[in-house]
XYZ file of C-alpha atoms in Angstrom:
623
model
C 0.000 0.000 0.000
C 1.089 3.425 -0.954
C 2.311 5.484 2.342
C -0.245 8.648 1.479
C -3.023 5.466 1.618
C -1.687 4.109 4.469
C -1.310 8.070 6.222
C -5.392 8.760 5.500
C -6.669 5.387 6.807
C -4.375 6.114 10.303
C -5.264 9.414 10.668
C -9.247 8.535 9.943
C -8.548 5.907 12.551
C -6.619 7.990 15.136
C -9.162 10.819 14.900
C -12.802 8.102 14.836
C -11.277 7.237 18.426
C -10.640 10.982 19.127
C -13.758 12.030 18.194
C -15.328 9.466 20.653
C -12.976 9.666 23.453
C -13.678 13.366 23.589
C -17.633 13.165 22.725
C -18.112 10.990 25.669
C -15.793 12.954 27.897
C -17.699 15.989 27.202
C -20.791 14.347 27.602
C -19.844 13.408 31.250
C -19.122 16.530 32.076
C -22.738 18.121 30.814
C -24.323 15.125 31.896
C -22.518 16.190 35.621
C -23.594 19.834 35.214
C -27.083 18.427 35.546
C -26.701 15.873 37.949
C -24.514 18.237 40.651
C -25.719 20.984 40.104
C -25.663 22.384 43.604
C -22.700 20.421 44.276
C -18.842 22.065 45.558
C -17.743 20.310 42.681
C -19.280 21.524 39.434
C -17.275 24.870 39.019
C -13.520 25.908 38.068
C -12.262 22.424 39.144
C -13.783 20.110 37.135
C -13.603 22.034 33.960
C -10.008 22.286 35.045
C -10.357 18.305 34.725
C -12.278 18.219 31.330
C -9.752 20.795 30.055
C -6.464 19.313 31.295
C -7.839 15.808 29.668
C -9.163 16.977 26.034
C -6.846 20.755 25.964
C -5.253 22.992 27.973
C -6.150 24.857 31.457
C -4.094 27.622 29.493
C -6.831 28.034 27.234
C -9.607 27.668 29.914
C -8.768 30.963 31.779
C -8.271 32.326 28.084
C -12.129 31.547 27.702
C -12.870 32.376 30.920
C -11.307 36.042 31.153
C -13.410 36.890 27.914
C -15.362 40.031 28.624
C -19.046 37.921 28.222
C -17.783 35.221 29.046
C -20.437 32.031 29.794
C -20.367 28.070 30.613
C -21.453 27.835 27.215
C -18.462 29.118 25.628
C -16.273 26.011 27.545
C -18.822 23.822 26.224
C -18.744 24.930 22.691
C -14.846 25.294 22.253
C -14.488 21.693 22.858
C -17.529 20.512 21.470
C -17.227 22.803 17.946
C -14.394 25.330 18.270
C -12.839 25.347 14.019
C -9.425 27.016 15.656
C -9.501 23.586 18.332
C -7.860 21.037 16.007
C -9.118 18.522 19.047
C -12.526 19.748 19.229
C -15.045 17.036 18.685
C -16.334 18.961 15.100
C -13.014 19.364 14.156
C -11.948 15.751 14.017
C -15.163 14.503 12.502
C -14.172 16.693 9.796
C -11.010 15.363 9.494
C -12.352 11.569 9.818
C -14.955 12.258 6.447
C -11.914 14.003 4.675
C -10.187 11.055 4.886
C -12.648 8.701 4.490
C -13.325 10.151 0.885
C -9.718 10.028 0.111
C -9.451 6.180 1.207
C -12.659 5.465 -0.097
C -11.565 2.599 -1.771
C -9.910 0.789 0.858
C -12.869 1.047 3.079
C -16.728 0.086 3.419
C -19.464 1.813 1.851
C -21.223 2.024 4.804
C -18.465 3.011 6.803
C -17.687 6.105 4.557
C -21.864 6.957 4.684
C -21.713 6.843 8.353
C -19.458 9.397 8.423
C -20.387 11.549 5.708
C -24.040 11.379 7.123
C -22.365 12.723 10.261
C -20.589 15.639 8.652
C -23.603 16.524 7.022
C -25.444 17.047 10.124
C -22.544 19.015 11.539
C -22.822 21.342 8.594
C -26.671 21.630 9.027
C -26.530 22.918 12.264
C -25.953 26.938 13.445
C -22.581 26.147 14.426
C -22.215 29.766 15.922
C -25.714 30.208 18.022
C -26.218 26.230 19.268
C -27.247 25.657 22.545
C -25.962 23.113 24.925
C -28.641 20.481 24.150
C -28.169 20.823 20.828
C -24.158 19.871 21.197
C -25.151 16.853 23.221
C -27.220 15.384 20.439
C -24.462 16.501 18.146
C -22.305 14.207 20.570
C -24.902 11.619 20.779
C -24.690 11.087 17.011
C -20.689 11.739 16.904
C -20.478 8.550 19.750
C -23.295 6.522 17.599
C -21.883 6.852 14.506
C -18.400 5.825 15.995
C -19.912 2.908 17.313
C -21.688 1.634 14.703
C -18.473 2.413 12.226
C -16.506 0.058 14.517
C -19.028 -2.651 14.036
C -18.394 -1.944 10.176
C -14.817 -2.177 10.126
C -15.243 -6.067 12.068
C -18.007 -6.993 10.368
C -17.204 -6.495 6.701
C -13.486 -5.403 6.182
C -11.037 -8.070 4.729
C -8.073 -8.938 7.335
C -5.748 -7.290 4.619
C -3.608 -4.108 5.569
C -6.171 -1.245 5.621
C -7.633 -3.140 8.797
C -4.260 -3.453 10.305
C -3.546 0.168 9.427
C -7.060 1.144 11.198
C -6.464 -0.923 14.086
C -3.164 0.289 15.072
C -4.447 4.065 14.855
C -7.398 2.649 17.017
C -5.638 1.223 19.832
C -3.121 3.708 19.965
C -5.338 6.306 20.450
C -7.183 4.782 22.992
C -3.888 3.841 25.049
C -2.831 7.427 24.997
C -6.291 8.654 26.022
C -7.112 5.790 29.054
C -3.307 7.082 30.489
C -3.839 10.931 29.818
C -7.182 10.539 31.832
C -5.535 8.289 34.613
C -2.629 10.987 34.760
C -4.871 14.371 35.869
C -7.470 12.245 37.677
C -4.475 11.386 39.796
C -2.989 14.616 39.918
C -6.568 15.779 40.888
C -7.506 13.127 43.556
C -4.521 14.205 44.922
C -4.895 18.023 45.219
C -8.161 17.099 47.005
C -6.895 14.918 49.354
C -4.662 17.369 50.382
C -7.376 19.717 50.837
C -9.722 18.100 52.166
C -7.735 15.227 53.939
C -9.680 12.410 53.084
C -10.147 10.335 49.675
C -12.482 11.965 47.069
C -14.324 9.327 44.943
C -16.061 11.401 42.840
C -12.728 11.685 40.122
C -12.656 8.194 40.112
C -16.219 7.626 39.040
C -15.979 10.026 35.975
C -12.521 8.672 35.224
C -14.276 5.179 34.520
C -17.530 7.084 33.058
C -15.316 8.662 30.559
C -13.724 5.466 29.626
C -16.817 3.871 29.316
C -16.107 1.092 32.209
C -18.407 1.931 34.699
C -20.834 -1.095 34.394
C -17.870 -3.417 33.631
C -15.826 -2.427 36.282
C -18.592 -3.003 39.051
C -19.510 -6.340 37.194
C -16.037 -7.386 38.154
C -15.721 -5.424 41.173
C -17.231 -5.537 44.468
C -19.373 -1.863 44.407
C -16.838 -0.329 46.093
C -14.763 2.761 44.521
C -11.345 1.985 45.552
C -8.681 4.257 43.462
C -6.092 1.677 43.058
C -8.747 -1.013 41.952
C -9.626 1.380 39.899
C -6.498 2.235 38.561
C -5.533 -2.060 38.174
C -8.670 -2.041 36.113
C -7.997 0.558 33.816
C -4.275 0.154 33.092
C -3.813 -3.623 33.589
C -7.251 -5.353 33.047
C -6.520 -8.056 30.008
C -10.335 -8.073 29.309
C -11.552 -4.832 29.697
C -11.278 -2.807 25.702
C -10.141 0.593 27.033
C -7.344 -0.828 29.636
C -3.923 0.216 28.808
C -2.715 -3.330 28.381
C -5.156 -4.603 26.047
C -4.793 -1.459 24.189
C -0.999 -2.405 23.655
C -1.593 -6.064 23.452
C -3.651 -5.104 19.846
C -1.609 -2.812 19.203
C 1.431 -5.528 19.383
C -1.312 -8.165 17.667
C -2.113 -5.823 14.659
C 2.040 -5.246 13.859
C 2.653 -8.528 13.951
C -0.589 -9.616 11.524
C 1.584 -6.419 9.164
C 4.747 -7.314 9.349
C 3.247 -11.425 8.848
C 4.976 -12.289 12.296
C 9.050 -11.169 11.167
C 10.915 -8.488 12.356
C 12.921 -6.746 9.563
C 15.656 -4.505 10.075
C 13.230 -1.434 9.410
C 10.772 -2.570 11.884
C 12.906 -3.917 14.777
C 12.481 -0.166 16.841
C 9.184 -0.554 16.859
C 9.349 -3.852 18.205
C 11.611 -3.224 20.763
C 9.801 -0.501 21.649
C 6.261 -2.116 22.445
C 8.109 -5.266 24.138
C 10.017 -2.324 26.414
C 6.721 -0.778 27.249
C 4.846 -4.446 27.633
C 7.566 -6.004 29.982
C 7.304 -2.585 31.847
C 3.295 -3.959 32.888
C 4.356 -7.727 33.574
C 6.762 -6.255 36.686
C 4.593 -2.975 37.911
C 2.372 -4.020 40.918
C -0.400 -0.974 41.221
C -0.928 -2.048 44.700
C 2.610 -1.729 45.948
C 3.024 1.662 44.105
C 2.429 5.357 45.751
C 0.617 7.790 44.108
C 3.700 9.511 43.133
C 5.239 6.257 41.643
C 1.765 5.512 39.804
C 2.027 9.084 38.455
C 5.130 8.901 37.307
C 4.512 4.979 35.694
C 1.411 7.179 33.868
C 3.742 9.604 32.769
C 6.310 7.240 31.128
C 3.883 5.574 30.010
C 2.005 7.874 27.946
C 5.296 9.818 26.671
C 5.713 5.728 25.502
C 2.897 5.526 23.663
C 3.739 9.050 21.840
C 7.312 7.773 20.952
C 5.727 4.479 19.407
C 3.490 6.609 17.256
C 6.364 8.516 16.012
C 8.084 4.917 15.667
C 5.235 3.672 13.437
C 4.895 6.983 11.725
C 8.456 6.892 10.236
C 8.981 3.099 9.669
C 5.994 3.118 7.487
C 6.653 6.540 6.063
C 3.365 8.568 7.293
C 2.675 12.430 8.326
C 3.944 12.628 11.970
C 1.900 14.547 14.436
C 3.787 17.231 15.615
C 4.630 17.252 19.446
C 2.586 19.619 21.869
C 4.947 20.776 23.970
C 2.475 22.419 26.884
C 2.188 20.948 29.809
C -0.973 17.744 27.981
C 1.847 16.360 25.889
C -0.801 15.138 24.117
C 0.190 14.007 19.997
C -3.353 15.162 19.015
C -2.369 17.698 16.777
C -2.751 16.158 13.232
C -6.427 17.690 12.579
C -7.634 19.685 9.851
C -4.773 21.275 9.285
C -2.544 18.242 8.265
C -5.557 17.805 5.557
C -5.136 20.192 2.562
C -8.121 19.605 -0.358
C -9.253 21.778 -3.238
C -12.413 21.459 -5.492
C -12.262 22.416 -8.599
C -14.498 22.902 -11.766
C -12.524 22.668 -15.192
C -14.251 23.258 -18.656
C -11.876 22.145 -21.077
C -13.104 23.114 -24.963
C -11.939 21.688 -28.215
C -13.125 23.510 -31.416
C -12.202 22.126 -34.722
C -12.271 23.841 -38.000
C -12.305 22.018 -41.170
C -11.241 23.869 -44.561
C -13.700 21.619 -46.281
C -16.514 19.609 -45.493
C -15.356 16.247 -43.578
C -17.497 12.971 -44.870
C -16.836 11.140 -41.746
C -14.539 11.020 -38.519
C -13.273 8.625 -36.018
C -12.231 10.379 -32.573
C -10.825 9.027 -29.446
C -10.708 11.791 -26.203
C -8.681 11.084 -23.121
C -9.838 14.262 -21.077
C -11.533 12.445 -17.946
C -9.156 12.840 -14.829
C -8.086 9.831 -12.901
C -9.349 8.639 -9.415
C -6.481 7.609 -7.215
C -4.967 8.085 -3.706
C -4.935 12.132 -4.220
C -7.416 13.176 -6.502
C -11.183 11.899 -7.029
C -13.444 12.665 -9.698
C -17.043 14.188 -8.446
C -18.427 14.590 -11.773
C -17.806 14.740 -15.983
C -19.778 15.240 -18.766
C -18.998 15.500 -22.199
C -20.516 17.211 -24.927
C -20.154 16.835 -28.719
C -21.163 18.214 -31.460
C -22.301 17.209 -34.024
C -24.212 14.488 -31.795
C -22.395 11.334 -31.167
C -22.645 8.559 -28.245
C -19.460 8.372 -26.645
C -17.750 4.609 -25.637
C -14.944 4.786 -22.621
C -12.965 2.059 -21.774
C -9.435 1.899 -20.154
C -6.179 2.416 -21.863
C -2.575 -0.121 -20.599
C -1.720 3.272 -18.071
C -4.861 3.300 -16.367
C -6.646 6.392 -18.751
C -10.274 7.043 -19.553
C -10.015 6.391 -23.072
C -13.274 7.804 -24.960
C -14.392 7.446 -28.843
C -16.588 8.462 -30.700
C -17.460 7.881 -34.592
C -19.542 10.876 -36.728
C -20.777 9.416 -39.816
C -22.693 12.665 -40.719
C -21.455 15.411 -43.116
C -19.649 18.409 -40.682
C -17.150 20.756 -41.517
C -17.579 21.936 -37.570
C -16.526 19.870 -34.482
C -16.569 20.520 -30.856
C -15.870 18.952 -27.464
C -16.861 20.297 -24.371
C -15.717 18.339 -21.362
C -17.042 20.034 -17.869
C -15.428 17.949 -14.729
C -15.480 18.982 -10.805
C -12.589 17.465 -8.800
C -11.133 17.166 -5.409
C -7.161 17.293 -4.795
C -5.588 16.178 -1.710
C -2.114 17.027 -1.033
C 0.456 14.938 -2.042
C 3.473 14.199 -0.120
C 6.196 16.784 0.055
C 9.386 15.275 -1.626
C 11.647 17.729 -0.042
C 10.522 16.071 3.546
C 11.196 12.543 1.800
C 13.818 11.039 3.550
C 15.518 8.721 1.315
C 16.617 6.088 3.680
C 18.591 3.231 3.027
C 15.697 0.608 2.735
C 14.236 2.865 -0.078
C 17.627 3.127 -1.524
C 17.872 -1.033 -1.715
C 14.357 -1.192 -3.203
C 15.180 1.411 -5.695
C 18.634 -0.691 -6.641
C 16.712 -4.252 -6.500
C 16.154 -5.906 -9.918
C 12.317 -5.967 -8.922
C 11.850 -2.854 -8.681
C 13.515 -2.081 -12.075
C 11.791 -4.827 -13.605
C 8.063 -3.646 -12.630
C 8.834 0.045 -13.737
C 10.681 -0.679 -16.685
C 8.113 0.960 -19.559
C 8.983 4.469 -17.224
C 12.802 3.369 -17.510
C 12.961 3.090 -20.899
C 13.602 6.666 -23.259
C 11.079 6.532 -26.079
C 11.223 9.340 -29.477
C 9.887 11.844 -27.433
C 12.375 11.802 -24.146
C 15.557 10.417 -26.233
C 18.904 12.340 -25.634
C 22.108 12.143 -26.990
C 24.770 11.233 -24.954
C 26.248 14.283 -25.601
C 24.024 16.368 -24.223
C 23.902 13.806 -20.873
C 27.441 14.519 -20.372
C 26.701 18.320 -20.608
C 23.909 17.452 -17.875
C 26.903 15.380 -15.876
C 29.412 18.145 -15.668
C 26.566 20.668 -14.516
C 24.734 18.446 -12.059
C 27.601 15.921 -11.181
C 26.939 12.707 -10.105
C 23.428 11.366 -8.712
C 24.037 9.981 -5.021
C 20.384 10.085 -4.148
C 17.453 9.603 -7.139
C 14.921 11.890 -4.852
C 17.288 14.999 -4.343
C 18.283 14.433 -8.261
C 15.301 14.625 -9.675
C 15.214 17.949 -7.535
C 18.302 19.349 -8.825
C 17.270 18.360 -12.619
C 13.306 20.319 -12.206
C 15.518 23.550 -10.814
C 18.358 23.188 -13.949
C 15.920 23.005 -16.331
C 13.779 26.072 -14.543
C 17.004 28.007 -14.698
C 17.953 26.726 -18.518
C 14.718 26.693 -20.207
C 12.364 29.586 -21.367
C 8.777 28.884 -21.339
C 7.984 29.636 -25.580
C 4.637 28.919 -27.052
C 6.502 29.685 -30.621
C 9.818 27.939 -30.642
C 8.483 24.311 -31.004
C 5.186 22.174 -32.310
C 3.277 19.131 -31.005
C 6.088 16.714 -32.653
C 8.847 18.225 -31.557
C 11.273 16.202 -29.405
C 13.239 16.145 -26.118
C 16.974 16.283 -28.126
C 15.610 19.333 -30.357
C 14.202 21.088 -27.372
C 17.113 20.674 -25.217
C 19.404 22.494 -27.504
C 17.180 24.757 -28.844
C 16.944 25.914 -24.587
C 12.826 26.523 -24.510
C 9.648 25.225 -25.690
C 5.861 24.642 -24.116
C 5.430 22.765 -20.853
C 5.404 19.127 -23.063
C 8.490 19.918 -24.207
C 10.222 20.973 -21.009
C 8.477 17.941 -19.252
C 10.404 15.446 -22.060
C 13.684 16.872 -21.520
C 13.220 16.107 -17.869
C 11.915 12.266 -18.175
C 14.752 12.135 -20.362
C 17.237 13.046 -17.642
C 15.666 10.980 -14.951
C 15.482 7.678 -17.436
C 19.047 8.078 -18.073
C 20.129 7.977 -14.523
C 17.592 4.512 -14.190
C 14.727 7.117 -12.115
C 11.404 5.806 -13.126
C 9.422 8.038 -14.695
C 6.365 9.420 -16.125
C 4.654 12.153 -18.589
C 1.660 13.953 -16.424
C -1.026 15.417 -18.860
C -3.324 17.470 -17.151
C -4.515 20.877 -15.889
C -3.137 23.708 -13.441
C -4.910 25.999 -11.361
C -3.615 29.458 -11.043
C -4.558 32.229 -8.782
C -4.382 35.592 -8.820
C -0.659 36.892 -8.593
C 0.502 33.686 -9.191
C 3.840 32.949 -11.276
C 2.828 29.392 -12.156
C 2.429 29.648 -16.118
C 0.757 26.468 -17.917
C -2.916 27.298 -17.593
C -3.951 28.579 -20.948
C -4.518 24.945 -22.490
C -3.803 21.524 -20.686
C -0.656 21.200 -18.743
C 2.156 18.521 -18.058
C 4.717 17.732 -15.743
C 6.704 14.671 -14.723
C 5.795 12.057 -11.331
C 9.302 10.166 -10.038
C 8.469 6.804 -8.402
C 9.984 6.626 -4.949
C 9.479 3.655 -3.437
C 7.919 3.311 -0.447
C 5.797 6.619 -0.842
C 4.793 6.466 -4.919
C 4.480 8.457 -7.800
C 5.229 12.263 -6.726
C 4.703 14.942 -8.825
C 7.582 17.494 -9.765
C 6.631 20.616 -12.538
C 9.414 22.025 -14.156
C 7.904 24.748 -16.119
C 7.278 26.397 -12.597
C 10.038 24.643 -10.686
C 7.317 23.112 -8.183
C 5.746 20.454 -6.458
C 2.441 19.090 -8.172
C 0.781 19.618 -5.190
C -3.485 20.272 -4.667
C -3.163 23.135 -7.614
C -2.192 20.192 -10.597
C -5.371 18.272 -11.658
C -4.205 14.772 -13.127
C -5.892 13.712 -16.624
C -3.803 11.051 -18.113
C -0.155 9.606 -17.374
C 2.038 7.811 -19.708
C 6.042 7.403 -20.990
C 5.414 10.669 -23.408
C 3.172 12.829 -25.050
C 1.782 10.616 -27.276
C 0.241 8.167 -24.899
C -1.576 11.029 -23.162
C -2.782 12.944 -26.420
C -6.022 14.576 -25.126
C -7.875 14.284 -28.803
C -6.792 11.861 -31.871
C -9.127 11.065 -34.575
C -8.755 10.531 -38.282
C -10.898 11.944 -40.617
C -11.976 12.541 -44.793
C -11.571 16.080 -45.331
C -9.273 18.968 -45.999
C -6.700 20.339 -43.537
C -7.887 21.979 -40.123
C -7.500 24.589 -37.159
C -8.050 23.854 -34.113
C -9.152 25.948 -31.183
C -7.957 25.282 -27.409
C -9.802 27.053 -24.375
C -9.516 25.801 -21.112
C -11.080 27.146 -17.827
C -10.118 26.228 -14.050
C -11.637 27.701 -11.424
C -11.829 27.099 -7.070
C -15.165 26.015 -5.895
C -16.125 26.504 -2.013
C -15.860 22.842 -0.307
């Protein structure tokens, strides 16, 4: 599985379990506010609690020293707060963004569940809702987490999506059961002190928020003992939400990935999750103060971050980014590690015949792909004259259209109208080319799968000559990633961007000494640099968005650009007409070795000579 796959199933995963976690956390605490309400307890304290678990007291007294300020306002920044990348809204958001990227590697149902969720989310008055309406947002938020669980069991293959979902799962969990454990300690604690005797009432929402109330006093005598409490939630091997079962699945779900061997790029991550597992088998929760069982809590959950970094860099996904306040919570990979654009492109092909055609034959490959970072939403094609359309799928995976017009026309157009989403890809300059990509990228396998985007073709051919000029300028390629870098910025720097200087048949050896030429051209010289040094890759036909004030040039007809194959993350997109990543602003119609397998129209036809027309249109759509 590709890595950007693999990084939008474990953040969907990762923030399902959020979502929950903090849903029924919250829910606690309103459910409390009822309950208590003439209580010592409900006040500055135990939204101190709620807010040390699911954010940051920091940002409590921000709330609370707000001129008109109200309850409410603590309620809603948790519950549907855009800027709180934790807030329950927030990571249903990010759960439904990802489930449409990784739609094919999950249920139906599972990705309808969610979307049905986001869709009530958007239908409310995010701004002006009260209270009750946030607990039945919550309500459906810990529903349709529930029943999404229930999907992934009951329908998903054992393959390595449900691995991938599983680990984000019980991670998540882990970290959460520990971060509540820590400040209900800390908490108990302060009371104590305080109040010189033992406070019960933490206890009882500590096992309310993980959901164990009933099954603790099933296995318990009805008695709300802190370090019975405590043995249940961290070392219980039955109990779904106890630390140890969390890591035993966690250890369980690795080994079902990595088909029961340890390989020299896993073997941190095992040592890692036997270090924290042995570290259970020899703590006794009874012997242990409440300083020691703070401190075992603290390791622990700093543990559980490091092994998420761990899996996030042996399997080559988006790392969460460290929160160093006082939570040390890895929650920070919300909406903003998610970048998506929408799209609407009208792409326009008028063709002018001198005299009147008898009869045509046309095939149109102007239908962008569906993949890992970009889906289709909608396309529709138009033609005129009339004619039904037939699509089937060409060797490199393109919508291939064709069309026959038997009629008399001296006039053709076609209109193709197509609405797409883009999802970032991954940033090659934070690729890190390690040495188990570097033995994959030397093994004969790998060469032998990508050898049609090895090979030079008419189009990409260059003289050794002119590779030798490219040797003493560029020197000698040590790593393929940071190469292909250096070749897009050479040919940036070398190259003028000409609509004049070349034609549709003009080739990479011609363009390279003639110094300029269209984006196809400038795109051939570059797959014929990156073939010669054994760097699979491939011609990108498609279209670019560009804003105002922007410098990217390439958006007056289709576009094309080249996509290096590095293993371990895939095809990644590099445009050197604009010396840039093809990031969520390149919209991906057809790949191939050159030009000619991409051609957006061919036909053949009875008729005179022709002219043809090109307009093409991209503009941003509100998500």
């Amino acid at each position: 599985m590709l890595s950007r796959v693999a990084n939008s199933l474990y953040w969907m995963s990762r923030n399902v379990e959020r979502a929950e976690n903090n849903a029924r956390i919250l829910d606690v605490q309103l459910l409390r506010m009822i309950e208590a309400s003439d209580e010592e307890l409900v006040g500055g304290s135990d939204w101190k609690l709620i807010y040390e678990i699911c954010a940051s007291t920091e940002t409590m007294e921000q709330i609370k020293s707000m001129p008109s300020y109200q309850e409410d306002q603590l309620v809603y920044y948790l519950a549907m707060e855009k800027s709180n990348f934790n807030s329950v809204a927030s990571c249903v958001r990010v759960v439904r963004e990802n489930a449409r990227i990784s739609r094919d590697h999950i249920p139906d149902d599972y990705w309808e569940a969610w979307n049905r969720c986001y869709l009530m989310l958007k239908e409310m008055d995010q701004q002006s809702c009260t209270v009750q309406e946030m607990r039945v947002f919550l309500e459906q938020v810990k529903l349709t987490s529930l029943i999404t669980q229930g999907i992934v069991e009951s329908s998903m293959p054992r393959g390595v999506p449900y691995q991938i979902i599983k680990i984000a799962k019980w991670l998540e969990r882990a970290e959460k059961t520990a971060r509540i454990l820590n400040v209900v300690c800390e908490r108990t604690r302060e009371r104590s002190v305080e109040t010189q005797s033992e406070d019960y009432y933490y206890w009882l929402a500590a096992l309310r928020m993980t959901n164990g109330y009933n099954a603790y006093l099933k296995m318990n005598p009805p008695q709300m003992k802190p370090k019975r409490v405590l043995a249940f939630l961290i070392a219980n091997t039955d109990f779904p939400r106890s630390i140890r079962y969390c890591l035993a699945h966690v250890r369980q779900a690795i080994d079902e990935l990595e088909g029961g061997k340890i390989s020299h790029y896993s073997w941190e991550l095992y040592a890692k999750l036997d270090q924290l597992q042995a570290e259970f088998k020899e703590i006794s929760i009874d012997e242990l103060s409440s300083d020691e069982i703070m401190d075992f809590l603290n390791d622990f959950q700093n543990g559980c971050n490091e092994v998420g970094h761990i899996f996030s860099k042996t399997y080559y996904l988006s790392d969460s980014e460290i929160n160093s306040v006082e939570s040390s919570q890895s929650q920070s990979m919300g909406a903003k590690g998610i970048t998506s654009m929408k799209y609407k492109v009208e792409h326009t092909n008028v063709f002018e015949y001198e005299t009147i055609v008898d009869q045509s034959m046309n095939s149109i490959r102007l239908k962008p792909r569906t993949d890992e970072c970009q889906r289709l939403l909608s396309y529709r094609a138009d033609i005129t004259p009339a004619s039904l359309t037939k699509e089937h799928i060409d060797i490199w995976g393109n919508h291939v259209e064709t069309f026959f017009i038997a009629e008399h026309h001296q006039h053709l157009e076609v209109k193709t109208t197509s609405i797409v989403s883009i999802q970032k890809s991954p940033f090659i300059h934070r690729i890190d080319y390690s040495p188990e990509m570097n033995a994959i990228f030397h093994s004969q396998l790998f060469g032998e799968h990508y050898l049609a985007f090895l090979s030079n073709t008419a189009y990409t051919y260059l003289t050794v000559e002119q590779m030798s000029q490219i040797d003493r300028e560029l020197g000698i390629m040590k790593n393929p990633v940071q190469y292909a870098i250096d070749v897009m910025e050479y040919i940036h720097q070398h190259f003028t961007y000409d609509g004049e200087s070349t034609t549709v048949d003009t080739k990479a050896e011609e363009s390279f000494n003639l110094r300029k030429g269209v984006c196809q051209d400038i795109t051939h010289v570059m797959l014929g640099i990156l073939r010669c040094k054994h760097i699979p890759a491939r011609y990108v036909s498609g279209y670019l968005y560009v804003g105002e004030n922007s410098a990217l040039v390439g958006d007056a007809a289709s576009h094309a650009w080249v996509e290096v194959m590095v293993p371990g993350i895939g095809w990644v997109g590099l445009d050197p007409t604009n010396n840039v990543e093809a990031l969520e602003s390149h919209i991906r119609v057809g790949v191939g070795r050159d030009y000619n397998d991409v051609s957006p129209v061919q036909g053949v036809y009875r008729g005179g000579s022709q002219s043809l027309d090109v307009k093409v249109s991209v503009s941003l759509m509100d998500q």
